[in-house]
PDB file of C-alpha atoms in Angstrom:
ATOM      1  CA  UNK A   1     153.934 103.621 107.848  1.00 73.00           C
ATOM      2  CA  UNK A   2     155.244 100.968 110.213  1.00 78.00           C
ATOM      3  CA  UNK A   3     153.807  97.524 110.700  1.00 72.00           C
ATOM      4  CA  UNK A   4     152.417  98.712 114.031  1.00 73.00           C
ATOM      5  CA  UNK A   5     150.264 101.277 112.254  1.00 79.00           C
ATOM      6  CA  UNK A   6     148.802  98.928 109.660  1.00 80.00           C
ATOM      7  CA  UNK A   7     145.122  97.985 110.183  1.00 85.00           C
ATOM      8  CA  UNK A   8     144.340  94.521 111.499  1.00 79.00           C
ATOM      9  CA  UNK A   9     143.214  92.074 108.802  1.00 75.00           C
ATOM     10  CA  UNK A  10     139.588  91.024 108.609  1.00 75.00           C
ATOM     11  CA  UNK A  11     138.581  88.240 110.962  1.00 73.00           C
ATOM     12  CA  UNK A  12     139.150  84.857 109.358  1.00 65.00           C
ATOM     13  CA  UNK A  13     135.891  83.287 108.244  1.00 61.00           C
ATOM     14  CA  UNK A  14     137.466  80.072 106.971  1.00 60.00           C
ATOM     15  CA  UNK A  15     136.503  76.735 108.459  1.00 74.00           C
ATOM     16  CA  UNK A  16     138.978  73.990 109.259  1.00 74.00           C
ATOM     17  CA  UNK A  17     139.936  72.033 106.130  1.00 77.00           C
ATOM     18  CA  UNK A  18     138.718  68.451 105.944  1.00 80.00           C
ATOM     19  CA  UNK A  19     141.320  66.115 107.434  1.00 81.00           C
ATOM     20  CA  UNK A  20     143.362  68.887 109.026  1.00 92.00           C
ATOM     21  CA  UNK A  21     144.802  68.811 112.547  1.00 94.00           C
ATOM     22  CA  UNK A  22     142.525  71.745 113.333  1.00 93.00           C
ATOM     23  CA  UNK A  23     139.405  69.836 112.304  1.00 94.00           C
ATOM     24  CA  UNK A  24     140.515  66.744 114.240  1.00 95.00           C
ATOM     25  CA  UNK A  25     141.107  68.848 117.347  1.00 95.00           C
ATOM     26  CA  UNK A  26     137.676  70.491 117.080  1.00 94.00           C
ATOM     27  CA  UNK A  27     136.036  67.073 116.830  1.00 95.00           C
ATOM     28  CA  UNK A  28     137.943  65.242 119.567  1.00 96.00           C
ATOM     29  CA  UNK A  29     138.678  67.869 122.241  1.00 96.00           C
ATOM     30  CA  UNK A  30     135.148  67.730 123.758  1.00 97.00           C
ATOM     31  CA  UNK A  31     135.696  64.002 124.416  1.00 97.00           C
ATOM     32  CA  UNK A  32     139.051  64.293 126.204  1.00 97.00           C
ATOM     33  CA  UNK A  33     139.198  64.489 129.990  1.00 97.00           C
ATOM     34  CA  UNK A  34     141.844  65.617 132.457  1.00 96.00           C
ATOM     35  CA  UNK A  35     142.018  63.287 135.471  1.00 95.00           C
ATOM     36  CA  UNK A  36     143.452  64.373 138.820  1.00 93.00           C
ATOM     37  CA  UNK A  37     144.259  61.911 141.601  1.00 89.00           C
ATOM     38  CA  UNK A  38     145.025  62.908 145.184  1.00 86.00           C
ATOM     39  CA  UNK A  39     146.306  60.253 147.606  1.00 79.00           C
ATOM     40  CA  UNK A  40     148.096  60.217 150.936  1.00 72.00           C
ATOM     41  CA  UNK A  41     151.365  60.030 148.990  1.00 75.00           C
ATOM     42  CA  UNK A  42     150.661  63.103 146.874  1.00 74.00           C
ATOM     43  CA  UNK A  43     148.922  64.119 143.671  1.00 80.00           C
ATOM     44  CA  UNK A  44     149.057  62.882 140.113  1.00 83.00           C
ATOM     45  CA  UNK A  45     147.301  63.554 136.855  1.00 89.00           C
ATOM     46  CA  UNK A  46     146.620  62.133 133.448  1.00 94.00           C
ATOM     47  CA  UNK A  47     144.082  62.056 130.652  1.00 96.00           C
ATOM     48  CA  UNK A  48     141.141  59.945 129.534  1.00 97.00           C
ATOM     49  CA  UNK A  49     138.571  59.563 126.780  1.00 97.00           C
ATOM     50  CA  UNK A  50     134.790  59.733 127.150  1.00 97.00           C
ATOM     51  CA  UNK A  51     133.093  56.452 126.261  1.00 97.00           C
ATOM     52  CA  UNK A  52     129.499  57.419 127.054  1.00 96.00           C
ATOM     53  CA  UNK A  53     127.366  60.496 127.624  1.00 96.00           C
ATOM     54  CA  UNK A  54     126.734  59.414 131.225  1.00 96.00           C
ATOM     55  CA  UNK A  55     130.361  59.437 132.324  1.00 96.00           C
ATOM     56  CA  UNK A  56     132.213  56.212 131.472  1.00 97.00           C
ATOM     57  CA  UNK A  57     135.879  57.079 130.783  1.00 97.00           C
ATOM     58  CA  UNK A  58     138.790  54.977 129.518  1.00 97.00           C
ATOM     59  CA  UNK A  59     142.286  55.774 130.793  1.00 97.00           C
ATOM     60  CA  UNK A  60     145.548  54.109 131.871  1.00 94.00           C
ATOM     61  CA  UNK A  61     145.661  51.999 135.008  1.00 92.00           C
ATOM     62  CA  UNK A  62     148.749  53.898 136.181  1.00 89.00           C
ATOM     63  CA  UNK A  63     146.797  57.175 136.031  1.00 91.00           C
ATOM     64  CA  UNK A  64     144.221  56.007 138.588  1.00 90.00           C
ATOM     65  CA  UNK A  65     146.394  53.622 140.598  1.00 82.00           C
ATOM     66  CA  UNK A  66     148.287  56.194 142.685  1.00 64.00           C
ATOM     67  CA  UNK A  67     151.151  53.868 143.525  1.00 50.00           C
ATOM     68  CA  UNK A  68     148.754  51.201 144.710  1.00 50.00           C
ATOM     69  CA  UNK A  69     146.707  53.610 146.810  1.00 56.00           C
ATOM     70  CA  UNK A  70     143.166  54.588 145.969  1.00 66.00           C
ATOM     71  CA  UNK A  71     142.530  58.273 146.492  1.00 75.00           C
ATOM     72  CA  UNK A  72     140.225  61.095 145.464  1.00 89.00           C
ATOM     73  CA  UNK A  73     139.808  61.059 141.698  1.00 92.00           C
ATOM     74  CA  UNK A  74     138.365  64.039 139.832  1.00 94.00           C
ATOM     75  CA  UNK A  75     137.616  64.581 136.158  1.00 96.00           C
ATOM     76  CA  UNK A  76     137.846  67.993 134.488  1.00 96.00           C
ATOM     77  CA  UNK A  77     135.947  68.264 131.211  1.00 96.00           C
ATOM     78  CA  UNK A  78     136.354  70.389 128.101  1.00 94.00           C
ATOM     79  CA  UNK A  79     133.307  72.489 128.991  1.00 94.00           C
ATOM     80  CA  UNK A  80     134.962  73.398 132.336  1.00 94.00           C
ATOM     81  CA  UNK A  81     132.687  71.151 134.387  1.00 96.00           C
ATOM     82  CA  UNK A  82     134.221  68.804 136.940  1.00 95.00           C
ATOM     83  CA  UNK A  83     132.947  65.665 138.672  1.00 96.00           C
ATOM     84  CA  UNK A  84     134.077  63.057 141.165  1.00 94.00           C
ATOM     85  CA  UNK A  85     135.084  59.724 139.672  1.00 95.00           C
ATOM     86  CA  UNK A  86     134.924  56.112 140.883  1.00 93.00           C
ATOM     87  CA  UNK A  87     136.959  53.227 139.488  1.00 93.00           C
ATOM     88  CA  UNK A  88     134.854  50.630 137.656  1.00 95.00           C
ATOM     89  CA  UNK A  89     137.624  48.194 136.724  1.00 94.00           C
ATOM     90  CA  UNK A  90     141.384  48.057 136.259  1.00 93.00           C
ATOM     91  CA  UNK A  91     143.749  45.784 134.362  1.00 92.00           C
ATOM     92  CA  UNK A  92     147.386  46.443 135.342  1.00 89.00           C
ATOM     93  CA  UNK A  93     148.662  43.920 132.786  1.00 88.00           C
ATOM     94  CA  UNK A  94     147.352  45.987 129.880  1.00 91.00           C
ATOM     95  CA  UNK A  95     147.680  49.304 131.780  1.00 92.00           C
ATOM     96  CA  UNK A  96     144.028  50.137 131.155  1.00 94.00           C
ATOM     97  CA  UNK A  97     141.216  51.233 133.460  1.00 95.00           C
ATOM     98  CA  UNK A  98     137.576  52.243 133.117  1.00 96.00           C
ATOM     99  CA  UNK A  99     136.217  54.850 135.522  1.00 96.00           C
ATOM    100  CA  UNK A 100     132.807  56.470 135.926  1.00 96.00           C
ATOM    101  CA  UNK A 101     132.237  60.193 136.493  1.00 96.00           C
ATOM    102  CA  UNK A 102     129.102  61.447 138.214  1.00 94.00           C
ATOM    103  CA  UNK A 103     127.954  63.567 135.267  1.00 96.00           C
ATOM    104  CA  UNK A 104     125.750  63.521 132.146  1.00 95.00           C
ATOM    105  CA  UNK A 105     125.674  65.303 128.791  1.00 96.00           C
ATOM    106  CA  UNK A 106     129.155  64.298 127.625  1.00 96.00           C
ATOM    107  CA  UNK A 107     130.296  63.716 124.040  1.00 96.00           C
ATOM    108  CA  UNK A 108     131.517  60.139 123.484  1.00 96.00           C
ATOM    109  CA  UNK A 109     134.653  59.777 121.389  1.00 96.00           C
ATOM    110  CA  UNK A 110     134.688  57.877 118.096  1.00 95.00           C
ATOM    111  CA  UNK A 111     136.766  54.679 118.127  1.00 96.00           C
ATOM    112  CA  UNK A 112     138.692  53.686 115.021  1.00 95.00           C
ATOM    113  CA  UNK A 113     140.757  50.587 114.290  1.00 94.00           C
ATOM    114  CA  UNK A 114     144.458  49.890 114.549  1.00 94.00           C
ATOM    115  CA  UNK A 115     144.909  46.619 112.655  1.00 91.00           C
ATOM    116  CA  UNK A 116     145.216  48.283 109.241  1.00 90.00           C
ATOM    117  CA  UNK A 117     146.953  51.480 110.399  1.00 94.00           C
ATOM    118  CA  UNK A 118     150.011  51.981 108.156  1.00 96.00           C
ATOM    119  CA  UNK A 119     153.409  53.178 109.336  1.00 96.00           C
ATOM    120  CA  UNK A 120     153.734  56.824 108.319  1.00 97.00           C
ATOM    121  CA  UNK A 121     150.037  57.585 108.805  1.00 96.00           C
ATOM    122  CA  UNK A 122     149.456  61.056 110.316  1.00 97.00           C
ATOM    123  CA  UNK A 123     148.045  61.106 113.848  1.00 97.00           C
ATOM    124  CA  UNK A 124     147.125  63.610 116.543  1.00 97.00           C
ATOM    125  CA  UNK A 125     147.662  63.234 120.300  1.00 97.00           C
ATOM    126  CA  UNK A 126     145.427  65.084 122.754  1.00 97.00           C
ATOM    127  CA  UNK A 127     145.746  65.256 126.522  1.00 94.00           C
ATOM    128  CA  UNK A 128     147.022  67.155 129.534  1.00 92.00           C
ATOM    129  CA  UNK A 129     150.840  67.060 129.503  1.00 90.00           C
ATOM    130  CA  UNK A 130     152.238  68.533 132.725  1.00 88.00           C
ATOM    131  CA  UNK A 131     148.676  69.559 133.620  1.00 87.00           C
ATOM    132  CA  UNK A 132     148.164  71.648 130.487  1.00 90.00           C
ATOM    133  CA  UNK A 133     144.690  70.411 129.576  1.00 90.00           C
ATOM    134  CA  UNK A 134     143.482  70.311 125.988  1.00 91.00           C
ATOM    135  CA  UNK A 135     146.978  70.164 124.486  1.00 94.00           C
ATOM    136  CA  UNK A 136     147.101  69.044 120.844  1.00 96.00           C
ATOM    137  CA  UNK A 137     150.230  67.675 119.130  1.00 96.00           C
ATOM    138  CA  UNK A 138     150.652  65.966 115.789  1.00 96.00           C
ATOM    139  CA  UNK A 139     152.978  63.509 114.110  1.00 96.00           C
ATOM    140  CA  UNK A 140     152.950  60.121 112.415  1.00 97.00           C
ATOM    141  CA  UNK A 141     152.845  56.439 113.288  1.00 97.00           C
ATOM    142  CA  UNK A 142     156.583  55.739 113.494  1.00 97.00           C
ATOM    143  CA  UNK A 143     156.340  51.970 114.003  1.00 96.00           C
ATOM    144  CA  UNK A 144     153.913  49.235 114.997  1.00 95.00           C
ATOM    145  CA  UNK A 145     154.100  46.153 117.211  1.00 93.00           C
ATOM    146  CA  UNK A 146     156.668  47.676 119.580  1.00 92.00           C
ATOM    147  CA  UNK A 147     157.074  45.647 122.804  1.00 92.00           C
ATOM    148  CA  UNK A 148     157.065  48.253 125.588  1.00 89.00           C
ATOM    149  CA  UNK A 149     156.828  47.749 129.341  1.00 82.00           C
ATOM    150  CA  UNK A 150     154.124  49.929 130.844  1.00 71.00           C
ATOM    151  CA  UNK A 151     156.301  50.741 133.855  1.00 53.00           C
ATOM    152  CA  UNK A 152     159.386  51.441 131.756  1.00 43.00           C
ATOM    153  CA  UNK A 153     162.378  49.102 131.841  1.00 42.00           C
ATOM    154  CA  UNK A 154     161.697  48.548 135.551  1.00 44.00           C
ATOM    155  CA  UNK A 155     158.284  47.128 134.700  1.00 45.00           C
ATOM    156  CA  UNK A 156     157.763  43.386 134.749  1.00 50.00           C
ATOM    157  CA  UNK A 157     157.046  41.105 131.828  1.00 53.00           C
ATOM    158  CA  UNK A 158     153.445  41.122 133.059  1.00 66.00           C
ATOM    159  CA  UNK A 159     153.089  44.720 131.840  1.00 74.00           C
ATOM    160  CA  UNK A 160     154.418  44.368 128.276  1.00 86.00           C
ATOM    161  CA  UNK A 161     152.310  46.303 125.776  1.00 87.00           C
ATOM    162  CA  UNK A 162     152.081  45.672 122.035  1.00 92.00           C
ATOM    163  CA  UNK A 163     152.418  49.358 121.273  1.00 94.00           C
ATOM    164  CA  UNK A 164     152.055  51.795 118.426  1.00 96.00           C
ATOM    165  CA  UNK A 165     155.045  54.141 118.272  1.00 96.00           C
ATOM    166  CA  UNK A 166     154.540  57.813 117.385  1.00 96.00           C
ATOM    167  CA  UNK A 167     156.640  60.957 117.145  1.00 95.00           C
ATOM    168  CA  UNK A 168     153.685  63.152 118.167  1.00 95.00           C
ATOM    169  CA  UNK A 169     154.834  64.835 121.374  1.00 92.00           C
ATOM    170  CA  UNK A 170     153.653  62.828 124.403  1.00 92.00           C
ATOM    171  CA  UNK A 171     154.643  63.904 127.902  1.00 90.00           C
ATOM    172  CA  UNK A 172     153.733  63.025 131.498  1.00 89.00           C
ATOM    173  CA  UNK A 173     150.032  63.834 131.806  1.00 90.00           C
ATOM    174  CA  UNK A 174     149.229  62.606 128.286  1.00 93.00           C
ATOM    175  CA  UNK A 175     148.817  59.082 129.686  1.00 92.00           C
ATOM    176  CA  UNK A 176     145.337  57.732 129.045  1.00 95.00           C
ATOM    177  CA  UNK A 177     144.560  60.283 126.361  1.00 96.00           C
ATOM    178  CA  UNK A 178     143.783  59.503 122.736  1.00 97.00           C
ATOM    179  CA  UNK A 179     145.970  59.060 119.698  1.00 97.00           C
ATOM    180  CA  UNK A 180     143.602  59.716 116.783  1.00 97.00           C
ATOM    181  CA  UNK A 181     143.672  59.407 113.007  1.00 96.00           C
ATOM    182  CA  UNK A 182     142.820  62.237 110.637  1.00 96.00           C
ATOM    183  CA  UNK A 183     139.149  61.247 110.694  1.00 94.00           C
ATOM    184  CA  UNK A 184     139.157  62.033 114.406  1.00 95.00           C
ATOM    185  CA  UNK A 185     138.775  58.405 115.484  1.00 96.00           C
ATOM    186  CA  UNK A 186     140.864  56.983 118.330  1.00 97.00           C
ATOM    187  CA  UNK A 187     143.498  54.497 117.157  1.00 97.00           C
ATOM    188  CA  UNK A 188     145.488  54.245 120.402  1.00 97.00           C
ATOM    189  CA  UNK A 189     145.635  55.113 124.102  1.00 97.00           C
ATOM    190  CA  UNK A 190     148.806  57.081 124.881  1.00 96.00           C
ATOM    191  CA  UNK A 191     150.636  55.231 127.645  1.00 92.00           C
ATOM    192  CA  UNK A 192     154.410  55.617 127.735  1.00 87.00           C
ATOM    193  CA  UNK A 193     157.375  57.650 126.546  1.00 83.00           C
ATOM    194  CA  UNK A 194     161.039  56.883 126.131  1.00 76.00           C
ATOM    195  CA  UNK A 195     163.612  59.316 127.461  1.00 66.00           C
ATOM    196  CA  UNK A 196     167.208  58.097 127.596  1.00 64.00           C
ATOM    197  CA  UNK A 197     169.074  58.366 130.861  1.00 57.00           C
ATOM    198  CA  UNK A 198     166.172  59.650 132.958  1.00 49.00           C
ATOM    199  CA  UNK A 199     163.062  58.385 134.705  1.00 47.00           C
ATOM    200  CA  UNK A 200     160.273  58.089 132.164  1.00 44.00           C
ATOM    201  CA  UNK A 201     157.639  59.588 134.441  1.00 46.00           C
ATOM    202  CA  UNK A 202     159.547  62.863 134.923  1.00 56.00           C
ATOM    203  CA  UNK A 203     161.227  63.327 131.566  1.00 63.00           C
ATOM    204  CA  UNK A 204     159.860  65.067 128.505  1.00 67.00           C
ATOM    205  CA  UNK A 205     159.270  63.897 124.961  1.00 70.00           C
ATOM    206  CA  UNK A 206     162.135  63.033 122.631  1.00 78.00           C
ATOM    207  CA  UNK A 207     159.767  61.941 119.876  1.00 80.00           C
ATOM    208  CA  UNK A 208     159.368  58.347 121.044  1.00 89.00           C
ATOM    209  CA  UNK A 209     155.869  57.873 122.399  1.00 92.00           C
ATOM    210  CA  UNK A 210     153.889  54.656 122.724  1.00 95.00           C
ATOM    211  CA  UNK A 211     150.162  53.954 122.614  1.00 96.00           C
ATOM    212  CA  UNK A 212     148.057  50.856 123.236  1.00 96.00           C
ATOM    213  CA  UNK A 213     146.352  49.899 119.933  1.00 96.00           C
ATOM    214  CA  UNK A 214     142.629  50.603 120.115  1.00 96.00           C
ATOM    215  CA  UNK A 215     141.690  47.095 118.908  1.00 95.00           C
ATOM    216  CA  UNK A 216     143.177  45.652 122.103  1.00 94.00           C
ATOM    217  CA  UNK A 217     142.000  48.562 124.266  1.00 96.00           C
ATOM    218  CA  UNK A 218     138.402  48.220 123.037  1.00 96.00           C
ATOM    219  CA  UNK A 219     138.230  44.539 124.051  1.00 95.00           C
ATOM    220  CA  UNK A 220     139.770  45.167 127.470  1.00 95.00           C
ATOM    221  CA  UNK A 221     137.631  48.262 128.102  1.00 96.00           C
ATOM    222  CA  UNK A 222     134.433  46.381 127.242  1.00 96.00           C
ATOM    223  CA  UNK A 223     135.278  43.674 129.776  1.00 96.00           C
ATOM    224  CA  UNK A 224     136.263  46.206 132.434  1.00 96.00           C
ATOM    225  CA  UNK A 225     133.044  48.172 131.965  1.00 96.00           C
ATOM    226  CA  UNK A 226     130.821  45.089 132.000  1.00 95.00           C
ATOM    227  CA  UNK A 227     132.539  42.904 134.626  1.00 94.00           C
ATOM    228  CA  UNK A 228     135.171  45.018 136.427  1.00 93.00           C
ATOM    229  CA  UNK A 229     138.022  42.769 135.287  1.00 93.00           C
ATOM    230  CA  UNK A 230     139.597  41.640 132.028  1.00 93.00           C
ATOM    231  CA  UNK A 231     141.158  38.533 130.496  1.00 93.00           C
ATOM    232  CA  UNK A 232     144.683  38.467 129.108  1.00 90.00           C
ATOM    233  CA  UNK A 233     145.455  36.395 126.045  1.00 94.00           C
ATOM    234  CA  UNK A 234     147.946  33.649 126.902  1.00 93.00           C
ATOM    235  CA  UNK A 235     149.956  30.919 125.207  1.00 96.00           C
ATOM    236  CA  UNK A 236     150.604  29.023 128.430  1.00 95.00           C
ATOM    237  CA  UNK A 237     154.399  29.203 128.634  1.00 95.00           C
ATOM    238  CA  UNK A 238     157.027  30.594 130.992  1.00 94.00           C
ATOM    239  CA  UNK A 239     159.814  32.147 128.947  1.00 94.00           C
ATOM    240  CA  UNK A 240     163.146  33.968 129.037  1.00 92.00           C
ATOM    241  CA  UNK A 241     165.480  35.502 126.490  1.00 91.00           C
ATOM    242  CA  UNK A 242     167.349  32.952 124.379  1.00 89.00           C
ATOM    243  CA  UNK A 243     171.043  33.058 123.447  1.00 89.00           C
ATOM    244  CA  UNK A 244     169.860  33.499 119.863  1.00 90.00           C
ATOM    245  CA  UNK A 245     167.001  35.698 118.589  1.00 93.00           C
ATOM    246  CA  UNK A 246     163.815  34.256 120.039  1.00 94.00           C
ATOM    247  CA  UNK A 247     162.069  33.425 123.301  1.00 95.00           C
ATOM    248  CA  UNK A 248     163.247  30.358 125.225  1.00 95.00           C
ATOM    249  CA  UNK A 249     160.491  28.203 126.682  1.00 95.00           C
ATOM    250  CA  UNK A 250     161.340  27.420 130.321  1.00 94.00           C
ATOM    251  CA  UNK A 251     158.093  25.758 131.306  1.00 94.00           C
ATOM    252  CA  UNK A 252     154.819  24.766 129.653  1.00 95.00           C
ATOM    253  CA  UNK A 253     151.479  25.055 131.460  1.00 93.00           C
ATOM    254  CA  UNK A 254     149.751  21.695 131.740  1.00 93.00           C
ATOM    255  CA  UNK A 255     146.717  21.589 129.483  1.00 93.00           C
ATOM    256  CA  UNK A 256     147.484  25.038 128.050  1.00 94.00           C
ATOM    257  CA  UNK A 257     147.550  26.070 124.395  1.00 96.00           C
ATOM    258  CA  UNK A 258     151.309  25.544 124.016  1.00 95.00           C
ATOM    259  CA  UNK A 259     151.280  22.035 125.476  1.00 95.00           C
ATOM    260  CA  UNK A 260     148.296  21.046 123.354  1.00 95.00           C
ATOM    261  CA  UNK A 261     150.164  22.307 120.279  1.00 95.00           C
ATOM    262  CA  UNK A 262     153.280  20.295 121.124  1.00 93.00           C
ATOM    263  CA  UNK A 263     155.535  23.077 122.400  1.00 94.00           C
ATOM    264  CA  UNK A 264     158.157  21.697 124.780  1.00 92.00           C
ATOM    265  CA  UNK A 265     160.413  23.092 127.484  1.00 93.00           C
ATOM    266  CA  UNK A 266     163.708  24.086 125.885  1.00 93.00           C
ATOM    267  CA  UNK A 267     162.155  25.114 122.565  1.00 94.00           C
ATOM    268  CA  UNK A 268     162.972  28.556 121.182  1.00 96.00           C
ATOM    269  CA  UNK A 269     160.004  30.375 119.623  1.00 96.00           C
ATOM    270  CA  UNK A 270     161.157  32.470 116.666  1.00 96.00           C
ATOM    271  CA  UNK A 271     157.879  33.523 115.013  1.00 96.00           C
ATOM    272  CA  UNK A 272     154.180  33.992 115.722  1.00 96.00           C
ATOM    273  CA  UNK A 273     152.512  33.829 112.301  1.00 96.00           C
ATOM    274  CA  UNK A 274     154.699  36.160 110.189  1.00 94.00           C
ATOM    275  CA  UNK A 275     155.936  38.231 113.135  1.00 95.00           C
ATOM    276  CA  UNK A 276     159.563  37.654 114.144  1.00 95.00           C
ATOM    277  CA  UNK A 277     160.119  36.998 117.852  1.00 96.00           C
ATOM    278  CA  UNK A 278     163.431  38.491 118.961  1.00 94.00           C
ATOM    279  CA  UNK A 279     163.132  38.124 122.745  1.00 93.00           C
ATOM    280  CA  UNK A 280     160.701  37.266 125.522  1.00 93.00           C
ATOM    281  CA  UNK A 281     159.035  40.697 125.534  1.00 93.00           C
ATOM    282  CA  UNK A 282     158.270  40.478 121.819  1.00 94.00           C
ATOM    283  CA  UNK A 283     156.579  37.106 122.361  1.00 95.00           C
ATOM    284  CA  UNK A 284     154.381  38.520 125.141  1.00 94.00           C
ATOM    285  CA  UNK A 285     153.489  41.503 122.932  1.00 94.00           C
ATOM    286  CA  UNK A 286     152.720  39.268 119.951  1.00 95.00           C
ATOM    287  CA  UNK A 287     150.418  37.040 121.984  1.00 95.00           C
ATOM    288  CA  UNK A 288     148.637  40.046 123.520  1.00 91.00           C
ATOM    289  CA  UNK A 289     147.992  41.504 120.076  1.00 92.00           C
ATOM    290  CA  UNK A 290     145.497  38.647 119.665  1.00 93.00           C
ATOM    291  CA  UNK A 291     142.220  37.849 121.389  1.00 93.00           C
ATOM    292  CA  UNK A 292     141.422  34.640 123.282  1.00 95.00           C
ATOM    293  CA  UNK A 293     140.275  32.023 120.780  1.00 95.00           C
ATOM    294  CA  UNK A 294     142.555  33.212 117.974  1.00 96.00           C
ATOM    295  CA  UNK A 295     144.570  30.507 116.224  1.00 97.00           C
ATOM    296  CA  UNK A 296     148.252  31.254 115.551  1.00 97.00           C
ATOM    297  CA  UNK A 297     151.117  29.459 113.826  1.00 97.00           C
ATOM    298  CA  UNK A 298     154.252  29.176 115.964  1.00 96.00           C
ATOM    299  CA  UNK A 299     157.721  28.711 114.453  1.00 96.00           C
ATOM    300  CA  UNK A 300     160.094  26.830 116.751  1.00 95.00           C
ATOM    301  CA  UNK A 301     163.752  25.873 116.894  1.00 93.00           C
ATOM    302  CA  UNK A 302     164.371  22.889 119.164  1.00 84.00           C
ATOM    303  CA  UNK A 303     166.455  19.779 119.704  1.00 78.00           C
ATOM    304  CA  UNK A 304     164.509  18.031 116.971  1.00 75.00           C
ATOM    305  CA  UNK A 305     165.164  20.814 114.439  1.00 85.00           C
ATOM    306  CA  UNK A 306     162.931  23.568 113.111  1.00 91.00           C
ATOM    307  CA  UNK A 307     159.178  23.028 113.055  1.00 93.00           C
ATOM    308  CA  UNK A 308     155.867  24.891 113.079  1.00 95.00           C
ATOM    309  CA  UNK A 309     152.796  24.157 115.170  1.00 95.00           C
ATOM    310  CA  UNK A 310     149.327  25.667 115.420  1.00 96.00           C
ATOM    311  CA  UNK A 311     147.911  26.816 118.762  1.00 96.00           C
ATOM    312  CA  UNK A 312     144.561  28.251 119.855  1.00 97.00           C
ATOM    313  CA  UNK A 313     145.196  31.020 122.389  1.00 96.00           C
ATOM    314  CA  UNK A 314     143.155  31.175 125.581  1.00 95.00           C
ATOM    315  CA  UNK A 315     142.337  33.891 128.096  1.00 91.00           C
ATOM    316  CA  UNK A 316     143.138  34.162 131.772  1.00 87.00           C
ATOM    317  CA  UNK A 317     142.101  36.799 134.294  1.00 77.00           C
ATOM    318  CA  UNK A 318     144.794  39.402 134.792  1.00 60.00           C
TER     319      UNK A 318
END
């Protein structure tokens, strides 16, 4: 008897094991949305997560922006329904946006936390890479507190994210979709990939994907949903890369947190709390990992020698 002639095995009656990728996918897939944007310049797509049963969705700003042009935005849901979508609020600085679909009966996603997420923790990414909706990939948290520019290396300092790094496959179209822990709770919003030698928007995954930590995304999303805009945490300095590891202070905002703490033009900031600052992007990312009102300790190298000062961060509209 050949293998072709053997009877088919009985249908599997097993359920997904607790904490398995299969169980996570079953829990989260109903809360993941494919977003399609059509503008005068062409079409684009991405992913999003359902925040409420009546259609509030969190995604990336670059998914709904359309190169600066507003167009026709449509959401495709796991149950094969579709609905038109309007933009509620956007924050280009954090690359986040909240939109509202004209629909009811959705399954809101569960939000986790990212502050205590250990490197090496298993995670699952869900989204619509290259338009393939409902795609599930898995991996681990490869690193934390990665300064990444939302627009790639061509992005400005204004778009630096304090990102989680993962080796779960993330591709164009995954943007705005969830990175979830093995309890099925969202720990990050997938936002960027790194692909050497090619444009990030066209290239595929090489195992270096980046997500906005959910602790930051939750705060921004709440403000966007409630007010249509969001505040960015700021130290009140203009900076550049230093000749040594650190961020060189070029200018200090009058009355801002840095000036009140005694930071001076010409100082080099080398640490925020226990986090080493290697360049200007890492300082922006470190500040944005906090909320307005947080108090931080700043380590400085300056003409008067090494010193530390305490500053209370403030918020400014992005």
